Amino acid sequence: MSTQEERAGRGAETRSGFVTFVGRPNVGKSTLTNALVGEKIAITSEKPQTTRRAIRGIVSRSDGQLVIVDTPGIHRPRTLLGERLNDLVEQVLGDVDVIGFCVPATEKVGPGDRRIAASLDGYPRAKKIAIVTKVDAADRDEVTERLLEVDALREDWAAVIPLSALTRVQLDVLSDEILALMPAGPALYPEGVVTDESEDDRIAEIIREAALEGVRDELPHSIAVVVDDIARREDSDLTDVHASIVVERDSQKAIIIGHKGGRLRDVGARARAGIEELLGTRVYLGLHVRVAKEWQRDPKQLRRLGF
């Protein structure tokens, strides 16, 4: 269902709508989404291009509802997967009510930021907010300099807001500002719903997040995860989860498994804790590593992996 269809029939008693955050990879978009939702619905990592799908996080308030669409970072694509991720971002940008452009306080505004800010001309319907993230990691002079740089990028910012998702500084200001820019209408999701992600997808992302930790720079882009089976054991609080970690080459498979399987056990231990928190049961996690040659460039493999 499209954003426009979902809005059909809404009244005028409250405000609600769709917002997405854009910026270079690793500027803190997923961390910001999680902080606003109040629950982890998008995985985070220091590795670029961690987010691969449009993940919806829902913020319900007494005066309205924000549906945050967390998207991949905009980047110059090197593979078919990269092209499809950029296409996904463009599709989301064309359908939301508010776009939040993110720049970290710790880094000077560069050519990539300028290119993304200029590209927002292509989405005239959406209102734009500039957000300076990670102010907890910068000093006052850096924050001031970044605010001036960001403010100069466009003349149509509805607001320019410095904040920290980590320490929650100014999160309420951002939430208030975004909601004020939304169209009038009732909530789009029932109260208490924080995401429309399926259980399988959330589990796959938890496993991928665990697999990303500590891997070499070239490997993160090659990792995908597929949940093969989930089954609750009868007369037990144990859930069996079986999943495949997919890589592109045999050498990458060896890295994921590690010496005598040590690294794969570590991945399983980290992922199991997150899955148990999500499911509310104890979990037996069976992980299998398999190779799908050059899957990022293969349309058939991409379809099988959900891209």
CSV table of C-alpha atoms in Angstrom, one decimal, residues 100-257:
chain,number,residue,atom,x,y,z
A,100,GLY,CA,15.6,15.2,7.8
A,101,PHE,CA,19.1,15.8,6.4
A,102,CYS,CA,21.7,14.5,8.8
A,103,VAL,CA,25.3,15.7,9.2
A,104,PRO,CA,27.5,14.6,12.1
A,105,ALA,CA,28.9,17.4,14.3
A,106,THR,CA,32.3,15.7,14.3
A,107,GLU,CA,32.9,16.0,10.5
A,108,LYS,CA,33.1,19.1,8.3
A,109,VAL,CA,30.5,19.4,5.6
A,110,GLY,CA,32.0,17.9,2.4
A,111,PRO,CA,31.1,17.3,-1.2
A,112,GLY,CA,29.0,14.3,-0.5
A,113,ASP,CA,26.8,16.3,2.0
A,114,ARG,CA,26.5,19.2,-0.6
A,115,ARG,CA,25.5,16.7,-3.3
A,116,ILE,CA,22.8,15.1,-1.1
A,117,ALA,CA,21.5,18.5,0.1
A,118,ALA,CA,21.2,19.8,-3.5
A,119,SER,CA,19.4,16.6,-4.6
A,120,LEU,CA,16.6,17.4,-2.2
A,121,ASP,CA,15.4,19.9,-4.9
A,122,GLY,CA,14.0,16.8,-6.6
A,123,TYR,CA,11.4,16.3,-3.8
A,124,PRO,CA,9.6,19.6,-3.6
A,125,ARG,CA,6.5,18.2,-1.8
A,126,ALA,CA,8.5,17.2,1.4
A,127,LYS,CA,9.4,19.8,4.0
A,128,LYS,CA,13.1,19.7,4.9
A,129,ILE,CA,14.8,19.8,8.3
A,130,ALA,CA,18.6,19.9,8.9
A,131,ILE,CA,19.9,17.8,11.8
A,132,VAL,CA,23.4,18.0,13.2
A,133,THR,CA,23.9,14.6,14.9
A,134,LYS,CA,26.4,13.3,17.5
A,135,VAL,CA,26.8,16.6,19.3
A,136,ASP,CA,27.8,14.6,22.4
A,137,ALA,CA,31.1,13.8,20.6
A,138,ALA,CA,31.9,17.3,19.6
A,139,ASP,CA,32.9,20.5,21.4
A,140,ARG,CA,30.8,23.7,21.3
A,141,ASP,CA,32.9,25.3,18.6
A,142,GLU,CA,32.6,22.3,16.3
A,143,VAL,CA,28.8,22.2,16.8
A,144,THR,CA,28.5,26.0,16.0
A,145,GLU,CA,30.7,25.6,12.9
A,146,ARG,CA,28.6,22.6,11.7
A,147,LEU,CA,25.3,24.5,12.3
A,148,LEU,CA,26.5,27.4,10.2
A,149,GLU,CA,27.8,25.1,7.4
A,150,VAL,CA,24.5,23.1,7.3
A,151,ASP,CA,22.3,26.2,7.4
A,152,ALA,CA,24.1,27.6,4.4
A,153,LEU,CA,23.4,24.5,2.3
A,154,ARG,CA,19.8,25.4,1.6
A,155,GLU,CA,17.4,28.3,2.0
A,156,ASP,CA,14.3,26.3,2.7
A,157,TRP,CA,15.2,24.5,6.0
A,158,ALA,CA,12.1,24.4,8.2
A,159,ALA,CA,14.5,24.1,11.1
A,160,VAL,CA,18.1,23.4,11.9
A,161,ILE,CA,18.5,21.2,15.0
A,162,PRO,CA,21.6,20.0,16.8
A,163,LEU,CA,21.1,16.8,18.9
A,164,SER,CA,22.5,13.6,20.3
A,165,ALA,CA,20.6,10.3,19.8
A,166,LEU,CA,23.0,8.7,22.3
A,167,THR,CA,22.3,11.1,25.2
A,168,ARG,CA,18.8,12.0,23.9
A,169,VAL,CA,19.7,15.7,23.9
A,170,GLN,CA,17.1,17.7,21.9
A,171,LEU,CA,15.3,14.5,20.7
A,172,ASP,CA,12.0,16.0,22.0
A,173,VAL,CA,12.6,19.2,20.1
A,174,LEU,CA,13.1,17.2,16.9
A,175,SER,CA,10.0,15.1,17.5
A,176,ASP,CA,7.9,18.2,18.1
A,177,GLU,CA,9.2,20.0,15.1
A,178,ILE,CA,8.6,17.1,12.7
A,179,LEU,CA,5.1,16.5,14.0
A,180,ALA,CA,4.2,20.1,13.6
A,181,LEU,CA,5.1,19.8,9.9
A,182,MET,CA,2.9,16.7,9.3
A,183,PRO,CA,-0.5,16.8,7.7
A,184,ALA,CA,-3.6,16.6,9.9
A,185,GLY,CA,-5.0,13.1,10.4
A,186,PRO,CA,-5.3,10.2,12.8
A,187,ALA,CA,-2.7,7.6,13.6
A,188,LEU,CA,-1.8,5.2,10.8
A,189,TYR,CA,-0.9,2.3,13.2
A,190,PRO,CA,-2.4,1.1,16.4
A,191,GLU,CA,-0.9,2.3,19.6
A,192,GLY,CA,1.8,0.0,20.9
A,193,VAL,CA,3.1,-1.0,17.4
A,194,VAL,CA,6.7,0.1,17.0
A,195,THR,CA,7.5,-1.4,13.6
A,196,ASP,CA,5.8,-3.3,10.7
A,197,GLU,CA,9.0,-5.4,10.2
A,198,SER,CA,8.3,-9.2,10.3
A,199,GLU,CA,9.7,-11.3,13.0
A,200,ASP,CA,11.9,-13.2,10.4
A,201,ASP,CA,13.3,-9.9,9.1
A,202,ARG,CA,14.1,-8.6,12.6
A,203,ILE,CA,15.9,-11.8,13.5
A,204,ALA,CA,17.9,-11.8,10.3
A,205,GLU,CA,19.0,-8.3,11.0
A,206,ILE,CA,20.0,-9.1,14.6
A,207,ILE,CA,22.2,-11.9,13.2
A,208,ARG,CA,23.7,-9.7,10.5
A,209,GLU,CA,24.5,-7.0,13.1
A,210,ALA,CA,26.4,-9.6,15.1
A,211,ALA,CA,28.2,-10.9,12.0
A,212,LEU,CA,29.3,-7.3,11.1
A,213,GLU,CA,31.2,-6.8,14.3
A,214,GLY,CA,35.0,-6.9,13.8
A,215,VAL,CA,35.0,-8.0,10.2
A,216,ARG,CA,37.4,-6.6,7.6
A,217,ASP,CA,36.4,-3.5,5.6
A,218,GLU,CA,35.6,-5.4,2.3
A,219,LEU,CA,33.4,-8.1,4.0
A,220,PRO,CA,30.4,-6.2,5.4
A,221,HIS,CA,28.9,-5.5,2.0
A,222,SER,CA,29.1,-9.3,1.2
A,223,ILE,CA,27.2,-10.5,4.2
A,224,ALA,CA,23.5,-11.3,4.0
A,225,VAL,CA,21.3,-13.4,6.3
A,226,VAL,CA,18.3,-15.6,5.6
A,227,VAL,CA,16.2,-17.1,8.4
A,228,ASP,CA,15.5,-20.7,7.3
A,229,ASP,CA,13.1,-21.8,10.1
A,230,ILE,CA,11.7,-20.7,13.4
A,231,ALA,CA,9.8,-23.2,15.6
A,232,ARG,CA,8.7,-23.1,19.3
A,233,ARG,CA,9.3,-26.4,21.1
A,234,GLU,CA,6.3,-28.0,22.6
A,235,ASP,CA,6.0,-27.9,26.4
A,236,SER,CA,9.1,-25.7,26.5
A,237,ASP,CA,10.1,-22.0,26.6
A,238,LEU,CA,12.8,-22.7,24.0
A,239,THR,CA,12.5,-21.5,20.4
A,240,ASP,CA,14.6,-23.1,17.6
A,241,VAL,CA,16.0,-20.6,15.1
A,242,HIS,CA,17.9,-21.8,12.0
A,243,ALA,CA,19.5,-19.2,9.7
A,244,SER,CA,22.1,-19.0,6.9
A,245,ILE,CA,24.8,-16.3,6.7
A,246,VAL,CA,25.5,-15.8,3.0
A,247,VAL,CA,28.8,-14.5,1.7
A,248,GLU,CA,30.3,-14.2,-1.8
A,249,ARG,CA,33.5,-16.2,-1.6
A,250,ASP,CA,35.0,-19.2,0.1
A,251,SER,CA,37.7,-17.0,1.7
A,252,GLN,CA,34.9,-14.9,3.3
A,253,LYS,CA,33.2,-18.0,4.6
A,254,ALA,CA,36.5,-18.9,6.3
A,255,ILE,CA,36.6,-15.5,8.0
A,256,ILE,CA,33.0,-15.7,9.3
A,257,ILE,CA,33.6,-19.2,10.7
